[in-house]
Amino acid sequence: MKRGIAVLVSVTALAGLGYFTMSKWAIKHETITFYDASRDNRPVPVHIAIRRDREFQADAGLITLPVAVLNHGNTVKHTEYGFLSNVFAMRGYLVISPQHDLPTDPPMVTKPGELYVGRLPQILRGVANIHLAIAEMKKIQPNANYERVTMVGHSMGGDISMYFAKQYPDEVKKVVTLDNLRVPFVTAGKFKILSFRSTDPQFKTDAGVLPTDEECEKSGITVVKTDFQHNDMRDTGPDGAKSSIQSMLDKFLSDTDSDVGPVDTLKAPPKILEPGPVALMGAAKS
């Protein structure tokens, strides 16, 4: 897959979900709650996913785990993206997923005309949660690379990921977003970006968020145009959508820097059948 090319992915094009579903036996999932003393001991539940054999090797000091931070969408629980965390875990990542909003938080109020439609306070809260989670995870699993992490997020979580990458580029290795709508892409070219875009009239990307085709090509950004709905991109979405995203994400990780493959005893995921280049997402319908 060439960088900067938008690819049309059909929900019926791929069938890789079974592979990742079978892989679950190898992955440990748990949730730990941290407390932020600087914010009145705000609780921040963090879901953790890790391949059991890689955890054993890290605990023995034999390897250093790459880290992925997975950020959920607005009003969605941090545990509702298992189909994503399993891909990263099977590739050898330590996956940490903070819960950014709590039932006690006031509802988010959008304000047209303001920066990020008035969502900056929630984005900043997410950034604080990420830094807390990383700081606390260093104590629990010191044999991981927290200096440069892979930021991942859906919708509001994608905006948090992109904002974090913009503000702290030296702390980021890669960015993966699923239909982030408000925060413009980082186009400095310091890290590769993969972004899945929905075709959903109810969730429209703000002007200026998506890069041009020239910026994509120059900056190592791959925009994937899909026929999925915005809310298909989480665990409650259809299997076909999740399977397609998983397979494309797995290929992206394989092509970048992860030298840890899926469990050897399992059948490898099918190859992606990519149609020819289509219009870049910046030229898609709003």
PDB file of C-alpha atoms in Angstrom:
ATOM      1  CA  MET A   1       0.000   0.000   0.000  1.00  0.00           C
ATOM      2  CA  LYS A   2       1.497   3.281  -1.086  1.00  0.00           C
ATOM      3  CA  ARG A   3       1.595   6.057   1.461  1.00  0.00           C
ATOM      4  CA  GLY A   4      -0.780   8.899   0.852  1.00  0.00           C
ATOM      5  CA  ILE A   5      -3.230   6.842  -1.195  1.00  0.00           C
ATOM      6  CA  ALA A   6      -6.818   6.626  -0.087  1.00  0.00           C
ATOM      7  CA  VAL A   7      -8.127   3.105  -0.421  1.00  0.00           C
ATOM      8  CA  LEU A   8     -11.753   2.090  -0.738  1.00  0.00           C
ATOM      9  CA  VAL A   9     -12.464  -0.827   1.602  1.00  0.00           C
ATOM     10  CA  SER A  10     -15.719  -2.728   1.295  1.00  0.00           C
ATOM     11  CA  VAL A  11     -17.278  -4.480   4.264  1.00  0.00           C
ATOM     12  CA  THR A  12     -17.452  -7.610   2.147  1.00  0.00           C
ATOM     13  CA  ALA A  13     -13.903  -7.478   0.814  1.00  0.00           C
ATOM     14  CA  LEU A  14     -12.121  -9.181   3.708  1.00  0.00           C
ATOM     15  CA  ALA A  15     -12.668 -11.968   6.188  1.00  0.00           C
ATOM     16  CA  GLY A  16      -9.970 -11.760   8.832  1.00  0.00           C
ATOM     17  CA  LEU A  17     -12.061 -11.508  11.989  1.00  0.00           C
ATOM     18  CA  GLY A  18     -11.927 -15.233  12.673  1.00  0.00           C
ATOM     19  CA  TYR A  19      -8.146 -15.096  12.843  1.00  0.00           C
ATOM     20  CA  PHE A  20      -8.121 -12.421  15.506  1.00  0.00           C
ATOM     21  CA  THR A  21     -11.017 -14.001  17.389  1.00  0.00           C
ATOM     22  CA  MET A  22      -9.054 -17.240  17.646  1.00  0.00           C
ATOM     23  CA  SER A  23      -6.069 -15.264  18.862  1.00  0.00           C
ATOM     24  CA  LYS A  24      -7.821 -14.132  22.030  1.00  0.00           C
ATOM     25  CA  TRP A  25      -6.605 -17.105  24.035  1.00  0.00           C
ATOM     26  CA  ALA A  26      -3.079 -15.691  23.860  1.00  0.00           C
ATOM     27  CA  ILE A  27      -3.983 -12.237  25.192  1.00  0.00           C
ATOM     28  CA  LYS A  28      -4.516 -11.130  28.773  1.00  0.00           C
ATOM     29  CA  HIS A  29      -7.027  -8.353  29.445  1.00  0.00           C
ATOM     30  CA  GLU A  30      -7.321  -6.542  32.758  1.00  0.00           C
ATOM     31  CA  THR A  31      -8.385  -3.153  34.115  1.00  0.00           C
ATOM     32  CA  ILE A  32      -6.500  -1.139  36.731  1.00  0.00           C
ATOM     33  CA  THR A  33      -7.719   2.154  38.198  1.00  0.00           C
ATOM     34  CA  PHE A  34      -5.188   4.912  38.807  1.00  0.00           C
ATOM     35  CA  TYR A  35      -5.840   8.123  40.749  1.00  0.00           C
ATOM     36  CA  ASP A  36      -4.589  11.557  39.780  1.00  0.00           C
ATOM     37  CA  ALA A  37      -3.617  13.516  42.891  1.00  0.00           C
ATOM     38  CA  SER A  38      -3.260  16.688  40.842  1.00  0.00           C
ATOM     39  CA  ARG A  39      -6.969  16.509  39.924  1.00  0.00           C
ATOM     40  CA  ASP A  40      -8.579  15.754  43.293  1.00  0.00           C
ATOM     41  CA  ASN A  41      -7.704  12.068  43.022  1.00  0.00           C
ATOM     42  CA  ARG A  42      -9.678  11.676  39.828  1.00  0.00           C
ATOM     43  CA  PRO A  43     -10.028   7.950  39.067  1.00  0.00           C
ATOM     44  CA  VAL A  44      -8.747   6.888  35.662  1.00  0.00           C
ATOM     45  CA  PRO A  45      -9.584   3.247  34.851  1.00  0.00           C
ATOM     46  CA  VAL A  46      -7.091   1.820  32.356  1.00  0.00           C
ATOM     47  CA  HIS A  47      -7.752  -1.344  30.378  1.00  0.00           C
ATOM     48  CA  ILE A  48      -4.595  -3.308  29.576  1.00  0.00           C
ATOM     49  CA  ALA A  49      -4.122  -5.891  26.837  1.00  0.00           C
ATOM     50  CA  ILE A  50      -0.914  -7.857  26.385  1.00  0.00           C
ATOM     51  CA  ARG A  51       0.163 -11.121  24.805  1.00  0.00           C
ATOM     52  CA  ARG A  52       0.935 -13.535  27.623  1.00  0.00           C
ATOM     53  CA  ASP A  53       4.214 -14.823  26.239  1.00  0.00           C
ATOM     54  CA  ARG A  54       5.481 -11.299  25.585  1.00  0.00           C
ATOM     55  CA  GLU A  55       4.546 -10.232  29.101  1.00  0.00           C
ATOM     56  CA  PHE A  56       6.535 -13.162  30.480  1.00  0.00           C
ATOM     57  CA  GLN A  57       9.564 -12.164  28.416  1.00  0.00           C
ATOM     58  CA  ALA A  58       9.254  -8.509  29.467  1.00  0.00           C
ATOM     59  CA  ASP A  59       8.933  -9.457  33.134  1.00  0.00           C
ATOM     60  CA  ALA A  60      12.138 -11.461  32.767  1.00  0.00           C
ATOM     61  CA  GLY A  61      13.875  -8.425  31.281  1.00  0.00           C
ATOM     62  CA  LEU A  62      14.423 -10.169  27.949  1.00  0.00           C
ATOM     63  CA  ILE A  63      12.538  -7.676  25.773  1.00  0.00           C
ATOM     64  CA  THR A  64      11.204  -4.127  25.791  1.00  0.00           C
ATOM     65  CA  LEU A  65       7.564  -3.904  24.778  1.00  0.00           C
ATOM     66  CA  PRO A  66       6.308  -1.330  22.282  1.00  0.00           C
ATOM     67  CA  VAL A  67       3.332   0.608  23.677  1.00  0.00           C
ATOM     68  CA  ALA A  68       0.039   1.591  22.085  1.00  0.00           C
ATOM     69  CA  VAL A  69      -2.371   4.025  23.766  1.00  0.00           C
ATOM     70  CA  LEU A  70      -5.955   3.381  22.656  1.00  0.00           C
ATOM     71  CA  ASN A  71      -8.448   6.235  23.104  1.00  0.00           C
ATOM     72  CA  HIS A  72     -12.212   5.706  23.028  1.00  0.00           C
ATOM     73  CA  GLY A  73     -14.924   7.853  21.499  1.00  0.00           C
ATOM     74  CA  ASN A  74     -17.227  10.200  23.399  1.00  0.00           C
ATOM     75  CA  THR A  75     -19.599   8.317  25.767  1.00  0.00           C
ATOM     76  CA  VAL A  76     -18.059   4.999  24.690  1.00  0.00           C
ATOM     77  CA  LYS A  77     -16.329   2.800  27.274  1.00  0.00           C
ATOM     78  CA  HIS A  78     -12.598   2.208  27.049  1.00  0.00           C
ATOM     79  CA  THR A  79     -13.270  -1.539  26.947  1.00  0.00           C
ATOM     80  CA  GLU A  80     -15.306  -1.370  23.701  1.00  0.00           C
ATOM     81  CA  TYR A  81     -12.366  -1.585  21.292  1.00  0.00           C
ATOM     82  CA  GLY A  82     -11.171  -5.128  21.862  1.00  0.00           C
ATOM     83  CA  PHE A  83     -11.006  -5.760  18.122  1.00  0.00           C
ATOM     84  CA  LEU A  84      -8.298  -3.085  17.927  1.00  0.00           C
ATOM     85  CA  SER A  85      -6.415  -3.893  21.122  1.00  0.00           C
ATOM     86  CA  ASN A  86      -6.175  -7.550  20.074  1.00  0.00           C
ATOM     87  CA  VAL A  87      -4.392  -6.620  16.844  1.00  0.00           C
ATOM     88  CA  PHE A  88      -1.794  -4.571  18.696  1.00  0.00           C
ATOM     89  CA  ALA A  89      -1.403  -7.171  21.446  1.00  0.00           C
ATOM     90  CA  MET A  90      -0.892  -9.961  18.928  1.00  0.00           C
ATOM     91  CA  ARG A  91       1.841  -7.853  17.338  1.00  0.00           C
ATOM     92  CA  GLY A  92       3.605  -7.734  20.701  1.00  0.00           C
ATOM     93  CA  TYR A  93       2.406  -4.366  21.984  1.00  0.00           C
ATOM     94  CA  LEU A  94       1.452  -3.432  25.509  1.00  0.00           C
ATOM     95  CA  VAL A  95      -1.929  -1.764  24.947  1.00  0.00           C
ATOM     96  CA  ILE A  96      -3.227   0.744  27.498  1.00  0.00           C
ATOM     97  CA  SER A  97      -6.717   2.223  27.135  1.00  0.00           C
ATOM     98  CA  PRO A  98      -7.648   5.014  29.589  1.00  0.00           C
ATOM     99  CA  GLN A  99     -11.259   5.868  30.378  1.00  0.00           C
ATOM    100  CA  HIS A 100     -11.440   9.575  29.581  1.00  0.00           C
ATOM    101  CA  ASP A 101     -14.939  10.503  30.740  1.00  0.00           C
ATOM    102  CA  LEU A 102     -16.741   9.507  33.920  1.00  0.00           C
ATOM    103  CA  PRO A 103     -20.439   9.453  34.830  1.00  0.00           C
ATOM    104  CA  THR A 104     -19.792  12.377  37.174  1.00  0.00           C
ATOM    105  CA  ASP A 105     -18.376  14.564  34.395  1.00  0.00           C
ATOM    106  CA  PRO A 106     -20.664  17.254  32.975  1.00  0.00           C
ATOM    107  CA  PRO A 107     -21.970  16.453  29.480  1.00  0.00           C
ATOM    108  CA  MET A 108     -19.928  17.715  26.573  1.00  0.00           C
ATOM    109  CA  VAL A 109     -21.470  20.773  24.939  1.00  0.00           C
ATOM    110  CA  THR A 110     -20.420  21.539  21.393  1.00  0.00           C
ATOM    111  CA  LYS A 111     -19.913  25.200  20.529  1.00  0.00           C
ATOM    112  CA  PRO A 112     -19.763  25.935  16.794  1.00  0.00           C
ATOM    113  CA  GLY A 113     -17.203  28.574  15.947  1.00  0.00           C
ATOM    114  CA  GLU A 114     -14.912  27.714  18.847  1.00  0.00           C
ATOM    115  CA  LEU A 115     -11.666  25.747  18.566  1.00  0.00           C
ATOM    116  CA  TYR A 116     -12.470  22.082  17.900  1.00  0.00           C
ATOM    117  CA  VAL A 117     -16.166  22.972  18.278  1.00  0.00           C
ATOM    118  CA  GLY A 118     -15.629  23.723  21.959  1.00  0.00           C
ATOM    119  CA  ARG A 119     -14.174  20.327  22.797  1.00  0.00           C
ATOM    120  CA  LEU A 120     -10.715  21.470  23.870  1.00  0.00           C
ATOM    121  CA  PRO A 121     -11.429  20.948  27.629  1.00  0.00           C
ATOM    122  CA  GLN A 122     -12.308  17.291  26.991  1.00  0.00           C
ATOM    123  CA  ILE A 123      -9.267  16.855  24.752  1.00  0.00           C
ATOM    124  CA  LEU A 124      -6.975  18.312  27.408  1.00  0.00           C
ATOM    125  CA  ARG A 125      -8.533  16.005  29.997  1.00  0.00           C
ATOM    126  CA  GLY A 126      -7.723  13.080  27.714  1.00  0.00           C
ATOM    127  CA  VAL A 127      -4.114  14.211  27.369  1.00  0.00           C
ATOM    128  CA  ALA A 128      -3.809  14.410  31.167  1.00  0.00           C
ATOM    129  CA  ASN A 129      -5.277  10.908  31.479  1.00  0.00           C
ATOM    130  CA  ILE A 130      -2.762   9.546  28.971  1.00  0.00           C
ATOM    131  CA  HIS A 131       0.206  11.045  30.789  1.00  0.00           C
ATOM    132  CA  LEU A 132      -1.087   9.686  34.102  1.00  0.00           C
ATOM    133  CA  ALA A 133      -1.608   6.210  32.633  1.00  0.00           C
ATOM    134  CA  ILE A 134       1.879   6.148  31.155  1.00  0.00           C
ATOM    135  CA  ALA A 135       3.486   7.359  34.383  1.00  0.00           C
ATOM    136  CA  GLU A 136       1.693   4.710  36.443  1.00  0.00           C
ATOM    137  CA  MET A 137       2.300   1.908  33.944  1.00  0.00           C
ATOM    138  CA  LYS A 138       6.032   2.553  34.158  1.00  0.00           C
ATOM    139  CA  LYS A 139       5.822   1.352  37.760  1.00  0.00           C
ATOM    140  CA  ILE A 140       3.885  -1.788  36.843  1.00  0.00           C
ATOM    141  CA  GLN A 141       5.704  -2.760  33.658  1.00  0.00           C
ATOM    142  CA  PRO A 142       9.053  -0.960  33.446  1.00  0.00           C
ATOM    143  CA  ASN A 143      10.242  -3.032  30.483  1.00  0.00           C
ATOM    144  CA  ALA A 144       8.259  -1.126  27.878  1.00  0.00           C
ATOM    145  CA  ASN A 145       9.064   1.828  25.647  1.00  0.00           C
ATOM    146  CA  TYR A 146       6.945   4.689  26.988  1.00  0.00           C
ATOM    147  CA  GLU A 147       9.214   7.309  25.449  1.00  0.00           C
ATOM    148  CA  ARG A 148       7.623   6.973  21.992  1.00  0.00           C
ATOM    149  CA  VAL A 149       4.178   5.396  21.879  1.00  0.00           C
ATOM    150  CA  THR A 150       1.681   4.616  19.146  1.00  0.00           C
ATOM    151  CA  MET A 151      -1.430   6.768  19.559  1.00  0.00           C
ATOM    152  CA  VAL A 152      -4.740   5.192  18.496  1.00  0.00           C
ATOM    153  CA  GLY A 153      -8.260   6.565  18.724  1.00  0.00           C
ATOM    154  CA  HIS A 154     -11.803   6.527  17.382  1.00  0.00           C
ATOM    155  CA  SER A 155     -13.862   9.693  16.896  1.00  0.00           C
ATOM    156  CA  MET A 156     -13.200  11.899  19.942  1.00  0.00           C
ATOM    157  CA  GLY A 157     -10.402   9.486  20.873  1.00  0.00           C
ATOM    158  CA  GLY A 158      -8.885  10.080  17.447  1.00  0.00           C
ATOM    159  CA  ASP A 159      -8.980  13.818  18.067  1.00  0.00           C
ATOM    160  CA  ILE A 160      -7.279  13.285  21.423  1.00  0.00           C
ATOM    161  CA  SER A 161      -4.643  11.141  19.682  1.00  0.00           C
ATOM    162  CA  MET A 162      -3.981  13.725  16.977  1.00  0.00           C
ATOM    163  CA  TYR A 163      -3.862  16.594  19.482  1.00  0.00           C
ATOM    164  CA  PHE A 164      -1.428  14.639  21.664  1.00  0.00           C
ATOM    165  CA  ALA A 165       0.754  13.964  18.623  1.00  0.00           C
ATOM    166  CA  LYS A 166       0.726  17.649  17.705  1.00  0.00           C
ATOM    167  CA  GLN A 167       1.649  18.826  21.194  1.00  0.00           C
ATOM    168  CA  TYR A 168       4.122  16.052  22.032  1.00  0.00           C
ATOM    169  CA  PRO A 169       5.595  14.855  18.716  1.00  0.00           C
ATOM    170  CA  ASP A 170       8.749  13.524  20.345  1.00  0.00           C
ATOM    171  CA  GLU A 171       6.613  11.169  22.471  1.00  0.00           C
ATOM    172  CA  VAL A 172       4.857   9.620  19.472  1.00  0.00           C
ATOM    173  CA  LYS A 173       6.000   6.880  17.093  1.00  0.00           C
ATOM    174  CA  LYS A 174       2.869   6.364  14.962  1.00  0.00           C
ATOM    175  CA  VAL A 175      -0.758   7.524  14.888  1.00  0.00           C
ATOM    176  CA  VAL A 176      -3.841   5.500  13.931  1.00  0.00           C
ATOM    177  CA  THR A 177      -7.229   7.216  13.877  1.00  0.00           C
ATOM    178  CA  LEU A 178     -10.721   6.072  13.042  1.00  0.00           C
ATOM    179  CA  ASP A 179     -12.926   8.936  11.891  1.00  0.00           C
ATOM    180  CA  ASN A 180     -11.485  11.767  13.976  1.00  0.00           C
ATOM    181  CA  LEU A 181     -13.531  14.803  12.979  1.00  0.00           C
ATOM    182  CA  ARG A 182     -12.225  17.939  14.709  1.00  0.00           C
ATOM    183  CA  VAL A 183      -8.449  18.125  15.164  1.00  0.00           C
ATOM    184  CA  PRO A 184      -6.411  18.642  11.956  1.00  0.00           C
ATOM    185  CA  PHE A 185      -3.865  16.007  10.982  1.00  0.00           C
ATOM    186  CA  VAL A 186      -0.224  16.508  11.899  1.00  0.00           C
ATOM    187  CA  THR A 187       1.599  16.969   8.601  1.00  0.00           C
ATOM    188  CA  ALA A 188       5.162  17.536   9.852  1.00  0.00           C
ATOM    189  CA  GLY A 189       6.128  14.055   8.669  1.00  0.00           C
ATOM    190  CA  LYS A 190       7.744  13.024  11.966  1.00  0.00           C
ATOM    191  CA  PHE A 191       5.728   9.811  12.159  1.00  0.00           C
ATOM    192  CA  LYS A 192       3.492   7.709   9.956  1.00  0.00           C
ATOM    193  CA  ILE A 193      -0.274   8.137  10.188  1.00  0.00           C
ATOM    194  CA  LEU A 194      -3.002   5.689   9.199  1.00  0.00           C
ATOM    195  CA  SER A 195      -6.600   6.945   9.241  1.00  0.00           C
ATOM    196  CA  PHE A 196      -9.831   5.119   8.457  1.00  0.00           C
ATOM    197  CA  ARG A 197     -12.692   7.332   7.262  1.00  0.00           C
ATOM    198  CA  SER A 198     -16.394   6.495   7.345  1.00  0.00           C
ATOM    199  CA  THR A 199     -19.092   7.300   4.829  1.00  0.00           C
ATOM    200  CA  ASP A 200     -21.681   8.595   7.278  1.00  0.00           C
ATOM    201  CA  PRO A 201     -23.837  11.692   6.673  1.00  0.00           C
ATOM    202  CA  GLN A 202     -24.433  12.073  10.407  1.00  0.00           C
ATOM    203  CA  PHE A 203     -20.733  12.446  11.229  1.00  0.00           C
ATOM    204  CA  LYS A 204     -19.045  14.991   8.983  1.00  0.00           C
ATOM    205  CA  THR A 205     -15.363  15.857   9.166  1.00  0.00           C
ATOM    206  CA  ASP A 206     -14.705  19.547   9.855  1.00  0.00           C
ATOM    207  CA  ALA A 207     -13.081  21.605   7.131  1.00  0.00           C
ATOM    208  CA  GLY A 208      -9.301  21.619   7.328  1.00  0.00           C
ATOM    209  CA  VAL A 209      -8.989  18.369   9.286  1.00  0.00           C
ATOM    210  CA  LEU A 210      -7.990  16.073   6.433  1.00  0.00           C
ATOM    211  CA  PRO A 211      -4.693  16.730   4.613  1.00  0.00           C
ATOM    212  CA  THR A 212      -4.427  17.232   0.884  1.00  0.00           C
ATOM    213  CA  ASP A 213      -3.152  14.442  -1.335  1.00  0.00           C
ATOM    214  CA  GLU A 214       0.189  16.249  -1.641  1.00  0.00           C
ATOM    215  CA  GLU A 215       0.489  16.512   2.138  1.00  0.00           C
ATOM    216  CA  CYS A 216      -0.331  12.819   2.487  1.00  0.00           C
ATOM    217  CA  GLU A 217       2.342  11.796   0.035  1.00  0.00           C
ATOM    218  CA  LYS A 218       4.946  14.089   1.566  1.00  0.00           C
ATOM    219  CA  SER A 219       4.203  13.317   5.207  1.00  0.00           C
ATOM    220  CA  GLY A 220       3.677   9.539   5.200  1.00  0.00           C
ATOM    221  CA  ILE A 221      -0.078   9.699   5.771  1.00  0.00           C
ATOM    222  CA  THR A 222      -2.366   6.927   4.532  1.00  0.00           C
ATOM    223  CA  VAL A 223      -6.076   7.747   4.393  1.00  0.00           C
ATOM    224  CA  VAL A 224      -8.379   4.771   3.965  1.00  0.00           C
ATOM    225  CA  LYS A 225     -11.819   5.530   2.615  1.00  0.00           C
ATOM    226  CA  THR A 226     -14.400   2.961   3.700  1.00  0.00           C
ATOM    227  CA  ASP A 227     -18.128   2.467   3.231  1.00  0.00           C
ATOM    228  CA  PHE A 228     -18.570   1.942   6.988  1.00  0.00           C
ATOM    229  CA  GLN A 229     -20.689   4.023   9.320  1.00  0.00           C
ATOM    230  CA  HIS A 230     -19.007   6.066  12.054  1.00  0.00           C
ATOM    231  CA  ASN A 231     -20.191   3.779  14.850  1.00  0.00           C
ATOM    232  CA  ASP A 232     -19.183   0.632  12.977  1.00  0.00           C
ATOM    233  CA  MET A 233     -15.619   1.297  14.135  1.00  0.00           C
ATOM    234  CA  ARG A 234     -15.945  -0.257  17.589  1.00  0.00           C
ATOM    235  CA  ASP A 235     -16.764  -3.654  19.067  1.00  0.00           C
ATOM    236  CA  THR A 236     -20.504  -3.235  18.470  1.00  0.00           C
ATOM    237  CA  GLY A 237     -19.911  -2.735  14.726  1.00  0.00           C
ATOM    238  CA  PRO A 238     -20.527  -5.420  12.095  1.00  0.00           C
ATOM    239  CA  ASP A 239     -17.971  -8.195  11.772  1.00  0.00           C
ATOM    240  CA  GLY A 240     -17.151  -7.275   8.190  1.00  0.00           C
ATOM    241  CA  ALA A 241     -16.159  -3.739   9.144  1.00  0.00           C
ATOM    242  CA  LYS A 242     -14.046  -4.875  12.075  1.00  0.00           C
ATOM    243  CA  SER A 243     -12.398  -7.585  10.001  1.00  0.00           C
ATOM    244  CA  SER A 244     -11.412  -5.149   7.268  1.00  0.00           C
ATOM    245  CA  ILE A 245     -10.004  -2.637   9.743  1.00  0.00           C
ATOM    246  CA  GLN A 246      -8.097  -5.342  11.598  1.00  0.00           C
ATOM    247  CA  SER A 247      -6.485  -6.667   8.433  1.00  0.00           C
ATOM    248  CA  MET A 248      -5.456  -3.231   7.170  1.00  0.00           C
ATOM    249  CA  LEU A 249      -4.141  -2.278  10.614  1.00  0.00           C
ATOM    250  CA  ASP A 250      -2.180  -5.510  10.897  1.00  0.00           C
ATOM    251  CA  LYS A 251      -0.571  -4.839   7.530  1.00  0.00           C
ATOM    252  CA  PHE A 252       0.279  -1.277   8.583  1.00  0.00           C
ATOM    253  CA  LEU A 253       2.014  -2.571  11.718  1.00  0.00           C
ATOM    254  CA  SER A 254       3.812  -5.259   9.739  1.00  0.00           C
ATOM    255  CA  ASP A 255       5.033  -2.675   7.219  1.00  0.00           C
ATOM    256  CA  THR A 256       6.252  -0.197   9.828  1.00  0.00           C
ATOM    257  CA  ASP A 257       8.290  -1.093  12.882  1.00  0.00           C
ATOM    258  CA  SER A 258       6.803  -4.079  14.689  1.00  0.00           C
ATOM    259  CA  ASP A 259       9.042  -7.109  14.331  1.00  0.00           C
ATOM    260  CA  VAL A 260       6.723  -9.229  16.465  1.00  0.00           C
ATOM    261  CA  GLY A 261       4.350 -11.338  14.423  1.00  0.00           C
ATOM    262  CA  PRO A 262       1.093 -12.940  15.503  1.00  0.00           C
ATOM    263  CA  VAL A 263       1.240 -16.232  17.377  1.00  0.00           C
ATOM    264  CA  ASP A 264       3.055 -18.650  15.104  1.00  0.00           C
ATOM    265  CA  THR A 265       0.655 -21.537  15.629  1.00  0.00           C
ATOM    266  CA  LEU A 266      -2.218 -19.549  14.176  1.00  0.00           C
ATOM    267  CA  LYS A 267      -2.987 -19.139  10.544  1.00  0.00           C
ATOM    268  CA  ALA A 268      -1.800 -15.801   9.182  1.00  0.00           C
ATOM    269  CA  PRO A 269      -4.443 -13.205   8.282  1.00  0.00           C
ATOM    270  CA  PRO A 270      -5.502 -13.064   4.648  1.00  0.00           C
ATOM    271  CA  LYS A 271      -3.846 -10.602   2.324  1.00  0.00           C
ATOM    272  CA  ILE A 272      -5.710  -7.383   1.670  1.00  0.00           C
ATOM    273  CA  LEU A 273      -7.231  -7.026  -1.740  1.00  0.00           C
ATOM    274  CA  GLU A 274      -6.764  -3.359  -2.503  1.00  0.00           C
ATOM    275  CA  PRO A 275      -8.630  -1.782  -5.393  1.00  0.00           C
ATOM    276  CA  GLY A 276      -6.882   0.903  -7.384  1.00  0.00           C
ATOM    277  CA  PRO A 277      -6.386   4.440  -6.054  1.00  0.00           C
ATOM    278  CA  VAL A 278      -9.515   6.497  -5.594  1.00  0.00           C
ATOM    279  CA  ALA A 279     -10.006  10.128  -4.704  1.00  0.00           C
ATOM    280  CA  LEU A 280      -8.197  11.218  -1.573  1.00  0.00           C
ATOM    281  CA  MET A 281     -10.430  11.783   1.399  1.00  0.00           C
ATOM    282  CA  GLY A 282      -9.956  15.533   1.162  1.00  0.00           C
ATOM    283  CA  ALA A 283     -11.994  15.356  -2.021  1.00  0.00           C
ATOM    284  CA  ALA A 284     -14.689  13.035  -0.710  1.00  0.00           C
ATOM    285  CA  LYS A 285     -18.260  14.029  -0.078  1.00  0.00           C
ATOM    286  CA  SER A 286     -18.788  15.979   3.131  1.00  0.00           C
TER     287      SER A 286
END
